[in-house]
CSV table of C-alpha atoms in Angstrom, one decimal:
chain,number,residue,atom,x,y,z
A,1,MET,CA,0.0,-0.1,-0.1
A,2,SER,CA,1.2,3.4,-1.1
A,3,SER,CA,2.1,5.7,2.0
A,4,SER,CA,1.7,8.3,0.5
A,5,ALA,CA,-2.4,8.8,-0.2
A,6,TYR,CA,-5.3,6.8,1.4
A,7,ASP,CA,-8.8,7.1,0.9
A,8,LEU,CA,-9.4,7.2,4.7
A,9,ILE,CA,-7.1,8.0,7.5
A,10,ILE,CA,-8.2,7.0,11.0
A,11,ILE,CA,-6.8,8.4,14.1
A,12,GLY,CA,-7.7,5.9,17.1
A,13,ALA,CA,-7.8,2.4,17.2
A,14,GLY,CA,-10.4,2.5,19.5
A,15,PRO,CA,-14.0,0.8,18.9
A,16,ALA,CA,-15.2,3.4,16.9
A,17,GLY,CA,-12.1,3.5,14.0
A,18,LEU,CA,-11.6,-0.6,14.3
A,19,LEU,CA,-14.9,-0.8,13.0
A,20,ALA,CA,-14.9,1.6,10.6
A,21,ALA,CA,-11.8,0.7,9.1
A,22,GLY,CA,-13.0,-2.8,9.1
A,23,ARG,CA,-16.3,-1.8,7.3
A,24,ALA,CA,-14.6,0.7,4.9
A,25,ALA,CA,-12.3,-2.0,3.7
A,26,SER,CA,-14.7,-4.3,3.3
A,27,LEU,CA,-16.3,-1.8,0.7
A,28,GLY,CA,-12.9,-1.5,-1.4
A,29,SER,CA,-11.3,1.3,0.3
A,30,ARG,CA,-7.6,2.0,1.5
A,31,VAL,CA,-7.1,2.9,5.0
A,32,LEU,CA,-4.9,3.6,7.6
A,33,ILE,CA,-5.1,3.2,11.3
A,34,LEU,CA,-3.3,5.6,13.3
A,35,GLU,CA,-2.8,4.4,17.0
A,36,LYS,CA,-0.6,6.3,19.7
A,37,ASN,CA,-0.4,3.0,21.9
A,38,ARG,CA,1.3,-0.2,21.8
A,39,GLN,CA,-1.6,-2.4,21.0
A,40,PRO,CA,-5.2,-1.5,19.3
A,41,GLY,CA,-8.2,-1.2,21.7
A,42,LYS,CA,-6.5,-0.5,25.0
A,43,LYS,CA,-9.4,0.9,26.5
A,44,LEU,CA,-11.6,-1.9,25.0
A,45,LEU,CA,-9.5,-4.2,27.4
A,46,ILE,CA,-11.3,-2.2,30.7
A,47,SER,CA,-13.8,-1.8,29.5
A,48,GLY,CA,-16.6,-3.6,31.8
A,49,GLY,CA,-14.2,-4.3,34.5
A,50,GLY,CA,-12.4,-6.5,31.8
A,51,ARG,CA,-15.6,-8.0,30.8
A,52,CYS,CA,-16.7,-5.3,28.0
A,53,ASN,CA,-20.1,-4.7,28.0
A,54,LEU,CA,-20.3,-4.2,24.5
A,55,THR,CA,-23.9,-3.5,24.0
A,56,ASN,CA,-27.6,-3.1,25.6
A,57,ALA,CA,-29.7,-5.9,23.8
A,58,LEU,CA,-32.4,-3.5,23.1
A,59,ALA,CA,-34.0,-4.7,19.8
A,60,ASP,CA,-36.3,-1.8,19.2
A,61,VAL,CA,-34.3,1.1,17.5
A,62,GLN,CA,-36.7,3.4,19.2
A,63,VAL,CA,-36.2,2.4,22.4
A,64,LEU,CA,-32.6,2.0,22.6
A,65,ALA,CA,-32.3,5.9,21.0
A,66,ALA,CA,-35.0,6.9,23.9
A,67,ARG,CA,-32.0,5.8,26.3
A,68,TYR,CA,-30.1,8.6,24.8
A,69,GLY,CA,-32.4,11.3,26.1
A,70,LYS,CA,-33.6,14.1,24.2
A,71,GLU,CA,-30.2,13.7,22.1
A,72,GLY,CA,-31.5,9.8,21.2
A,73,LYS,CA,-33.1,11.3,17.9
A,74,LYS,CA,-30.0,12.5,16.2
A,75,LEU,CA,-28.7,8.4,16.6
A,76,LEU,CA,-32.0,6.5,14.8
A,77,SER,CA,-30.0,6.8,11.4
A,78,VAL,CA,-27.0,4.9,12.5
A,79,LEU,CA,-28.9,3.0,14.9
A,80,TYR,CA,-31.0,1.5,12.1
A,81,GLY,CA,-27.6,1.0,10.0
A,82,PHE,CA,-26.1,-0.8,13.3
A,83,SER,CA,-28.5,-1.7,15.8
A,84,ALA,CA,-27.7,-3.5,18.9
A,85,THR,CA,-29.4,-6.9,17.1
A,86,ASP,CA,-26.2,-6.3,14.4
A,87,CYS,CA,-24.1,-5.6,16.9
A,88,ILE,CA,-24.3,-9.0,18.5
A,89,GLU,CA,-24.8,-11.1,15.7
A,90,PHE,CA,-21.4,-9.1,14.2
A,91,PHE,CA,-19.6,-10.4,16.8
A,92,GLU,CA,-21.1,-13.9,17.1
A,93,ASN,CA,-20.3,-14.1,13.0
A,94,GLN,CA,-16.6,-13.3,14.1
A,95,GLY,CA,-16.8,-16.2,16.6
A,96,VAL,CA,-17.4,-14.8,19.7
A,97,PRO,CA,-20.5,-15.8,21.3
A,98,ILE,CA,-22.4,-13.4,23.2
A,99,LYS,CA,-24.5,-13.6,26.6
A,100,ILE,CA,-27.1,-11.2,27.9
A,101,GLU,CA,-27.4,-10.5,31.8
A,102,ALA,CA,-29.6,-7.9,34.0
A,103,GLU,CA,-30.8,-5.0,31.9
A,104,ASN,CA,-29.8,-6.6,28.7
A,105,ARG,CA,-26.6,-5.9,29.5
A,106,ALA,CA,-24.5,-7.5,26.6
A,107,PHE,CA,-21.2,-9.3,27.3
A,108,PRO,CA,-18.6,-11.8,25.4
A,109,GLY,CA,-19.4,-15.3,26.8
A,110,ASP,CA,-15.9,-16.1,28.2
A,111,ASN,CA,-15.9,-13.0,29.9
A,112,LYS,CA,-13.0,-11.5,28.4
A,113,SER,CA,-12.8,-7.8,26.4
A,114,ALA,CA,-9.7,-9.1,24.6
A,115,SER,CA,-12.3,-11.7,22.9
A,116,ILE,CA,-14.1,-8.4,21.8
A,117,ARG,CA,-10.8,-6.3,20.7
A,118,ASP,CA,-9.1,-9.6,18.5
A,119,ALA,CA,-12.4,-9.7,17.1
A,120,LEU,CA,-12.3,-6.0,15.8
A,121,VAL,CA,-8.4,-6.8,14.8
A,122,ARG,CA,-9.5,-9.7,12.7
A,123,PHE,CA,-11.9,-7.5,11.0
A,124,CYS,CA,-9.3,-5.2,10.1
A,125,ASP,CA,-7.0,-8.5,8.9
A,126,SER,CA,-7.0,-7.1,5.3
A,127,PRO,CA,-4.7,-6.3,2.6
A,128,GLN,CA,-6.7,-2.7,2.5
A,129,VAL,CA,-5.9,-2.0,5.8
A,130,GLU,CA,-2.9,-0.8,7.7
A,131,ILE,CA,-2.6,-0.3,11.3
A,132,ARG,CA,0.1,1.4,12.7
A,133,THR,CA,0.6,1.6,16.7
A,134,GLN,CA,3.0,4.0,18.4
A,135,THR,CA,2.2,6.5,15.7
A,136,PRO,CA,1.2,10.0,17.7
A,137,VAL,CA,-0.7,12.5,15.3
A,138,ARG,CA,0.8,16.3,15.6
A,139,ASP,CA,-2.1,18.3,13.4
A,140,VAL,CA,-4.5,17.3,10.9
A,141,ARG,CA,-5.0,20.4,8.4
A,142,THR,CA,-7.0,20.5,4.8
A,143,THR,CA,-5.3,20.8,1.8
A,144,THR,CA,-5.5,21.8,-1.9
A,145,ASN,CA,-3.9,19.1,-2.5
A,146,PRO,CA,-4.9,17.4,-6.1
A,147,GLY,CA,-6.3,13.9,-5.1
A,148,ALA,CA,-6.6,14.3,-1.0
A,149,ARG,CA,-8.1,17.0,0.9
A,150,PHE,CA,-6.4,16.2,4.2
A,151,ILE,CA,-2.5,16.5,5.6
A,152,VAL,CA,-1.8,14.6,9.0
A,153,THR,CA,1.1,15.2,10.5
A,154,LEU,CA,3.0,12.5,12.6
A,155,ALA,CA,5.1,13.3,15.4
A,156,ARG,CA,8.0,12.8,13.6
A,157,GLY,CA,7.3,15.5,10.7
A,158,GLN,CA,6.2,12.6,8.4
A,159,GLU,CA,3.0,14.0,6.3
A,160,LEU,CA,0.2,12.0,5.0
A,161,LEU,CA,-2.5,12.4,2.3
A,162,SER,CA,-6.1,11.4,2.3
A,163,GLN,CA,-9.3,12.2,0.8
A,164,TRP,CA,-11.6,11.2,4.2
A,165,ILE,CA,-10.4,11.4,7.5
A,166,LEU,CA,-12.1,9.5,10.4
A,167,ILE,CA,-11.3,11.7,14.3
A,168,ALA,CA,-12.2,8.5,16.5
A,169,THR,CA,-9.8,9.6,19.6
A,170,GLY,CA,-12.4,9.1,22.0
A,171,GLY,CA,-12.8,11.1,25.1
A,172,PHE,CA,-11.1,12.2,28.3
A,173,ALA,CA,-12.6,9.4,30.2
A,174,ARG,CA,-9.6,7.1,31.3
A,175,PRO,CA,-6.5,9.0,30.1
A,176,GLU,CA,-3.9,6.2,30.6
A,177,THR,CA,-5.5,4.5,28.1
A,178,GLY,CA,-4.8,7.1,25.6
A,179,SER,CA,-7.8,9.2,26.0
A,180,THR,CA,-6.4,12.6,26.4
A,181,GLY,CA,-8.5,14.8,24.2
A,182,ASP,CA,-5.8,15.2,21.7
A,183,GLY,CA,-8.8,15.0,19.0
A,184,PHE,CA,-10.5,18.0,20.3
A,185,GLY,CA,-7.7,20.5,19.5
A,186,TRP,CA,-7.4,19.7,15.9
A,187,LEU,CA,-11.2,19.8,16.0
A,188,GLU,CA,-11.2,23.1,17.2
A,189,LYS,CA,-8.5,24.5,14.8
A,190,LEU,CA,-10.6,23.0,11.7
A,191,GLY,CA,-13.7,25.7,12.9
A,192,HIS,CA,-15.5,23.1,15.2
A,193,ARG,CA,-17.3,23.9,18.4
A,194,VAL,CA,-16.1,21.7,21.3
A,195,LEU,CA,-18.2,21.4,24.2
A,196,ARG,CA,-15.8,21.7,27.9
A,197,PRO,CA,-15.3,17.6,28.5
A,198,GLU,CA,-16.9,16.5,31.8
A,199,PRO,CA,-16.5,13.1,33.6
A,200,ILE,CA,-19.9,11.4,33.4
A,201,LEU,CA,-20.7,7.5,34.5
A,202,VAL,CA,-18.1,7.8,37.4
A,203,PRO,CA,-18.0,6.7,41.1
A,204,ILE,CA,-18.6,9.3,43.8
A,205,THR,CA,-16.4,9.5,47.0
A,206,THR,CA,-17.9,10.0,50.8
A,207,HIS,CA,-17.0,11.6,53.7
A,208,GLU,CA,-17.1,8.3,55.6
A,209,THR,CA,-13.7,6.3,55.7
A,210,TRP,CA,-15.3,3.3,57.2
A,211,THR,CA,-16.5,2.4,53.8
A,212,SER,CA,-13.4,0.8,52.7
A,213,ALA,CA,-14.4,-1.8,55.5
A,214,LEU,CA,-17.5,-2.2,53.1
A,215,MET,CA,-15.6,-2.6,50.0
A,216,GLY,CA,-17.1,-5.3,47.5
A,217,ILE,CA,-20.3,-5.7,49.2
A,218,ALA,CA,-22.8,-5.2,46.5
A,219,PHE,CA,-26.8,-5.2,46.1
A,220,ALA,CA,-28.2,-5.6,42.7
A,221,ASP,CA,-31.3,-3.8,43.9
A,222,CYS,CA,-30.8,-0.8,46.0
A,223,GLY,CA,-32.7,2.4,46.4
A,224,LEU,CA,-30.6,6.0,46.4
A,225,LEU,CA,-32.5,8.8,47.9
A,226,LEU,CA,-31.4,12.5,47.9
A,227,GLU,CA,-33.3,15.0,49.4
A,228,ASN,CA,-32.9,18.4,50.7
A,229,PRO,CA,-35.2,20.0,53.1
A,230,ASP,CA,-34.5,23.4,52.2
A,231,THR,CA,-35.3,23.4,48.5
A,232,SER,CA,-37.9,20.6,48.1
A,233,VAL,CA,-35.6,18.7,45.8
A,234,HIS,CA,-35.3,15.1,45.9
A,235,PHE,CA,-33.9,12.7,43.7
A,236,ARG,CA,-34.4,8.9,43.7
A,237,GLY,CA,-32.8,6.1,41.8
A,238,ARG,CA,-32.7,2.2,41.8
A,239,GLY,CA,-30.4,-0.4,41.0
A,240,LYS,CA,-27.4,-2.0,41.3
A,241,VAL,CA,-24.9,-0.4,44.0
A,242,LEU,CA,-21.1,-1.0,44.8
A,243,PHE,CA,-19.4,-0.1,48.5
A,244,THR,CA,-15.6,0.7,47.5
A,245,HIS,CA,-12.7,1.8,49.7
A,246,PHE,CA,-13.7,5.5,48.5
A,247,GLY,CA,-17.3,5.3,48.2
A,248,LEU,CA,-19.6,4.2,46.2
A,249,SER,CA,-20.1,2.8,42.4
A,250,GLY,CA,-22.0,0.1,40.3
A,251,PRO,CA,-24.4,1.5,37.4
A,252,LEU,CA,-26.7,3.4,40.3
A,253,ILE,CA,-24.3,5.3,41.3
A,254,LEU,CA,-22.5,5.9,37.5
A,255,ASN,CA,-25.8,6.8,36.3
A,256,SER,CA,-26.8,9.0,38.9
A,257,SER,CA,-23.1,10.6,39.4
A,258,ARG,CA,-23.8,13.9,37.2
A,259,LYS,CA,-27.3,14.3,39.0
A,260,ILE,CA,-25.8,14.0,42.4
A,261,ASP,CA,-22.9,16.5,41.9
A,262,GLU,CA,-25.5,18.9,40.5
A,263,LEU,CA,-27.6,18.7,43.4
A,264,ALA,CA,-24.6,19.1,45.8
A,265,LYS,CA,-23.5,22.4,44.2
A,266,SER,CA,-26.8,23.7,45.4
A,267,TRP,CA,-26.8,22.3,48.6
A,268,THR,CA,-27.9,24.7,50.9
A,269,PRO,CA,-28.2,23.5,54.4
A,270,LYS,CA,-26.1,24.5,57.5
A,271,SER,CA,-26.2,20.9,59.0
A,272,GLY,CA,-23.1,19.8,56.9
A,273,PRO,CA,-22.3,18.3,53.7
A,274,MET,CA,-25.2,16.8,51.5
A,275,PRO,CA,-26.4,13.1,52.8
A,276,LEU,CA,-27.1,10.5,50.6
A,277,PHE,CA,-29.7,7.5,51.8
A,278,LEU,CA,-29.6,3.6,50.4
A,279,ASP,CA,-32.3,1.4,50.9
A,280,PHE,CA,-31.2,-2.0,51.0
A,281,PHE,CA,-34.9,-3.6,50.6
A,282,PRO,CA,-36.6,-1.4,47.9
A,283,ALA,CA,-39.0,-3.8,46.9
A,284,VAL,CA,-41.1,-3.5,50.3
A,285,ASP,CA,-42.0,-0.8,52.7
A,286,GLY,CA,-41.0,0.0,56.1
A,287,GLY,CA,-43.4,-2.2,57.6
A,288,GLU,CA,-42.1,-5.2,56.0
A,289,VAL,CA,-38.8,-4.6,56.8
A,290,GLU,CA,-39.4,-3.7,60.5
A,291,ARG,CA,-41.6,-7.5,61.0
A,292,LYS,CA,-38.7,-9.1,59.4
A,293,ILE,CA,-36.7,-7.9,62.0
A,294,THR,CA,-39.2,-8.7,64.5
A,295,GLN,CA,-39.4,-12.1,63.3
A,296,VAL,CA,-36.0,-12.6,63.9
A,297,LEU,CA,-36.0,-11.5,67.1
A,298,THR,CA,-38.7,-13.3,68.1
A,299,GLU,CA,-37.5,-16.8,67.4
A,300,ASN,CA,-33.8,-16.1,68.5
A,301,PRO,CA,-34.7,-14.4,71.6
A,302,ARG,CA,-31.5,-14.7,73.2
A,303,LYS,CA,-28.9,-14.4,70.0
A,304,LYS,CA,-26.8,-11.0,70.2
A,305,ILE,CA,-28.5,-8.4,67.4
A,306,SER,CA,-25.7,-8.8,65.3
A,307,SER,CA,-25.8,-12.3,64.6
A,308,LEU,CA,-29.8,-12.1,64.1
A,309,LEU,CA,-29.1,-9.3,61.8
A,310,ALA,CA,-26.5,-10.8,59.9
A,311,ASN,CA,-30.0,-13.5,57.9
A,312,LEU,CA,-31.0,-10.0,56.3
A,313,LEU,CA,-27.7,-8.2,55.3
A,314,PRO,CA,-23.5,-8.5,55.0
A,315,PRO,CA,-22.3,-9.0,58.7
A,316,ARG,CA,-20.0,-5.9,57.9
A,317,LEU,CA,-23.0,-3.8,56.7
A,318,ILE,CA,-24.7,-4.7,60.2
A,319,ASP,CA,-22.4,-3.5,61.9
A,320,GLN,CA,-22.7,0.1,60.4
A,321,ILE,CA,-26.1,0.0,61.1
A,322,LEU,CA,-25.8,-0.9,64.5
A,323,VAL,CA,-23.5,2.2,64.7
A,324,GLN,CA,-26.3,4.4,63.0
A,325,ALA,CA,-29.2,3.0,65.0
A,326,GLU,CA,-26.9,3.0,68.2
A,327,VAL,CA,-27.6,-0.2,69.4
A,328,GLU,CA,-24.7,-2.5,71.2
A,329,PRO,CA,-23.9,-5.3,69.0
A,330,GLN,CA,-24.1,-7.8,72.1
A,331,THR,CA,-27.6,-6.6,72.8
A,332,GLN,CA,-30.1,-9.9,73.0
A,333,GLY,CA,-33.0,-10.3,70.9
A,334,ALA,CA,-35.1,-10.5,73.6
A,335,ASN,CA,-33.9,-6.8,74.5
A,336,ILE,CA,-34.3,-4.9,71.6
A,337,SER,CA,-37.0,-2.1,72.4
A,338,LYS,CA,-39.8,-0.8,69.9
A,339,VAL,CA,-37.4,2.5,69.6
A,340,GLN,CA,-34.4,1.0,68.8
A,341,ARG,CA,-36.3,-1.7,66.3
A,342,LYS,CA,-37.4,1.4,64.5
A,343,ALA,CA,-33.7,3.0,64.3
A,344,LEU,CA,-32.6,-0.5,62.7
A,345,VAL,CA,-35.4,-0.2,60.3
A,346,GLN,CA,-34.1,3.5,59.7
A,347,GLY,CA,-30.7,2.1,59.1
A,348,MET,CA,-31.9,-0.7,56.5
A,349,LYS,CA,-34.1,1.7,54.3
A,350,LYS,CA,-32.4,5.4,55.0
A,351,PHE,CA,-28.3,4.2,55.4
A,352,ARG,CA,-26.7,7.7,55.8
A,353,LEU,CA,-23.4,8.6,54.3
A,354,THR,CA,-22.3,12.3,53.0
A,355,TYR,CA,-21.1,13.1,49.7
A,356,LYS,CA,-17.5,14.0,49.2
A,357,GLY,CA,-17.6,14.5,45.3
A,358,LYS,CA,-17.3,12.4,42.2
A,359,LEU,CA,-13.9,11.4,40.8
A,360,GLY,CA,-12.3,12.2,37.7
A,361,ASN,CA,-11.6,11.7,34.5
A,362,ASP,CA,-8.9,8.7,35.4
A,363,LYS,CA,-11.8,6.7,36.8
A,364,ALA,CA,-14.6,7.9,34.8
A,365,ILE,CA,-16.4,5.3,32.1
A,366,VAL,CA,-17.3,7.7,30.0
A,367,SER,CA,-16.6,11.4,29.5
A,368,ARG,CA,-19.6,13.6,28.3
A,369,GLY,CA,-18.3,16.8,26.3
A,370,GLY,CA,-16.9,17.1,22.9
A,371,VAL,CA,-18.0,17.9,19.3
A,372,ALA,CA,-21.6,19.7,19.2
A,373,LEU,CA,-24.4,17.5,18.0
A,374,ASP,CA,-25.7,20.1,15.4
A,375,GLU,CA,-22.3,20.2,13.7
A,376,VAL,CA,-22.6,16.5,12.4
A,377,ASP,CA,-24.7,15.1,9.9
A,378,PHE,CA,-25.8,11.7,11.2
A,379,ARG,CA,-26.9,10.4,7.9
A,380,THR,CA,-23.6,10.3,6.8
A,381,MET,CA,-21.0,10.9,10.3
A,382,GLU,CA,-19.4,13.6,8.4
A,383,SER,CA,-18.7,17.1,9.5
A,384,LEU,CA,-21.1,20.1,8.8
A,385,ARG,CA,-18.4,22.5,8.8
A,386,VAL,CA,-15.3,20.4,7.4
A,387,PRO,CA,-16.6,18.1,4.3
A,388,GLY,CA,-14.8,14.8,4.1
A,389,LEU,CA,-14.1,14.9,8.2
A,390,LEU,CA,-15.8,12.2,10.0
A,391,LEU,CA,-16.8,12.1,13.6
A,392,ALA,CA,-17.4,8.8,15.5
A,393,GLY,CA,-17.8,7.7,19.3
A,394,ASP,CA,-16.8,8.9,22.2
A,395,ILE,CA,-15.9,12.5,20.7
A,396,LEU,CA,-19.3,13.2,20.0
A,397,ASP,CA,-21.0,15.2,23.2
A,398,PHE,CA,-23.6,12.5,23.6
A,399,ASP,CA,-25.3,12.0,27.3
A,400,ARG,CA,-25.5,8.2,27.8
A,401,PRO,CA,-26.1,5.6,30.7
A,402,SER,CA,-24.3,2.9,31.6
A,403,GLY,CA,-25.1,-0.4,30.3
A,404,GLY,CA,-23.0,-0.6,27.0
A,405,PHE,CA,-24.7,2.7,25.6
A,406,SER,CA,-21.6,4.3,25.0
A,407,LEU,CA,-20.1,1.1,22.8
A,408,GLN,CA,-23.4,1.0,20.9
A,409,ILE,CA,-22.5,4.7,19.7
A,410,CYS,CA,-18.9,4.0,18.9
A,411,TRP,CA,-20.2,1.0,16.8
A,412,SER,CA,-23.2,2.5,15.0
A,413,THR,CA,-21.5,5.8,14.4
A,414,GLY,CA,-18.0,4.1,13.2
A,415,TRP,CA,-19.8,1.4,11.0
A,416,ARG,CA,-21.5,4.6,9.2
A,417,ALA,CA,-18.5,6.7,9.0
A,418,GLY,CA,-17.0,3.5,7.3
A,419,GLU,CA,-19.3,3.6,4.9
A,420,THR,CA,-19.7,6.9,3.8
A,421,ALA,CA,-15.7,7.1,3.1
A,422,ALA,CA,-16.1,3.9,1.3
A,423,ASN,CA,-18.9,4.9,-1.0
A,424,ASN,CA,-18.0,8.3,-1.6
A,425,LYS,CA,-14.1,7.8,-2.4
A,426,SER,CA,-12.3,9.0,-5.2
A,427,GLY,CA,-10.9,6.7,-8.2
């Protein structure tokens, strides 16, 4: 392959870039992928805790698009072109069995992110595709050079020509994987409006350092409540929560982190930091929880309360609930008063923590921000400002929940970008 001219140069060998390359090559394009890391798909390898939640298996495209909020309508065209169903079928055709878990989350059958990454690399295994790793890009600019519209300057000064450019460098989340926002500077120079990136889908920290003793405890179904008595602002959520050494994580926390931080900034009471309340029995009311407690007390009147309640919740958590309820762990079941019983219910239905902050880009699953969506033609993924410039993946300013939705944007926009370059190549 000539090193001087390509139909498509892709900057970034992540999910969007790799899929776009394979798709464009399958339609006859000459493609070069430039990747600054030592290997392609580095961020994919840590996705989903190393398991790679590759999509959310919602078969109805309209329902899937709605999960991205009001901006989801912009994705309809690309989602119809490469849906969640198409995504699953694609990887299975590449030899990767896919399994569906709770909340429609799709994972490779072997629970290995590397299986997804390797499938993408195989998809790009073509004489039409060249992948250069450890090749950082210094600049991207337009040119009037015959036969090309762009010049890509590499860090060592080499210049490459191309008809089409796809910038798929991702956002700012997890910079150790290469997501350091390189593409945003080039895009601003090319005339795009870039909205300030900020971490979303990020764990939160609490003032309580004793959460480290609860690290690893998870609840598949947990309630979350924030309430501000001074402004009547309330927020409720329900989903999976995980205790960590710094505070809280899990899908419910990740999806709520932005809202939690917004409410914290408007927190007005003088009584200290904003409280977060967890409900460990969200499917039942306080009366039912009290009946559960009363039953174990009645059946085991001589046992210590710490042992009795361990039948309802993890022992390490019970220790903290007893502290909040001001009940001595050694108290026998028969000696628990009605007031103490009510306090225990409160501890289980409204367990109190206080918000300290959210972690930064180095711990965020996804960062929001990037190219303004009104500057992109989502029928083609081509820039509305710079002809021949394609955009895909996390470089676009979408908000999205956890559960495979971020990667689905990468797949759908990357697939369409590859088609656009191939279907409009010169010669």
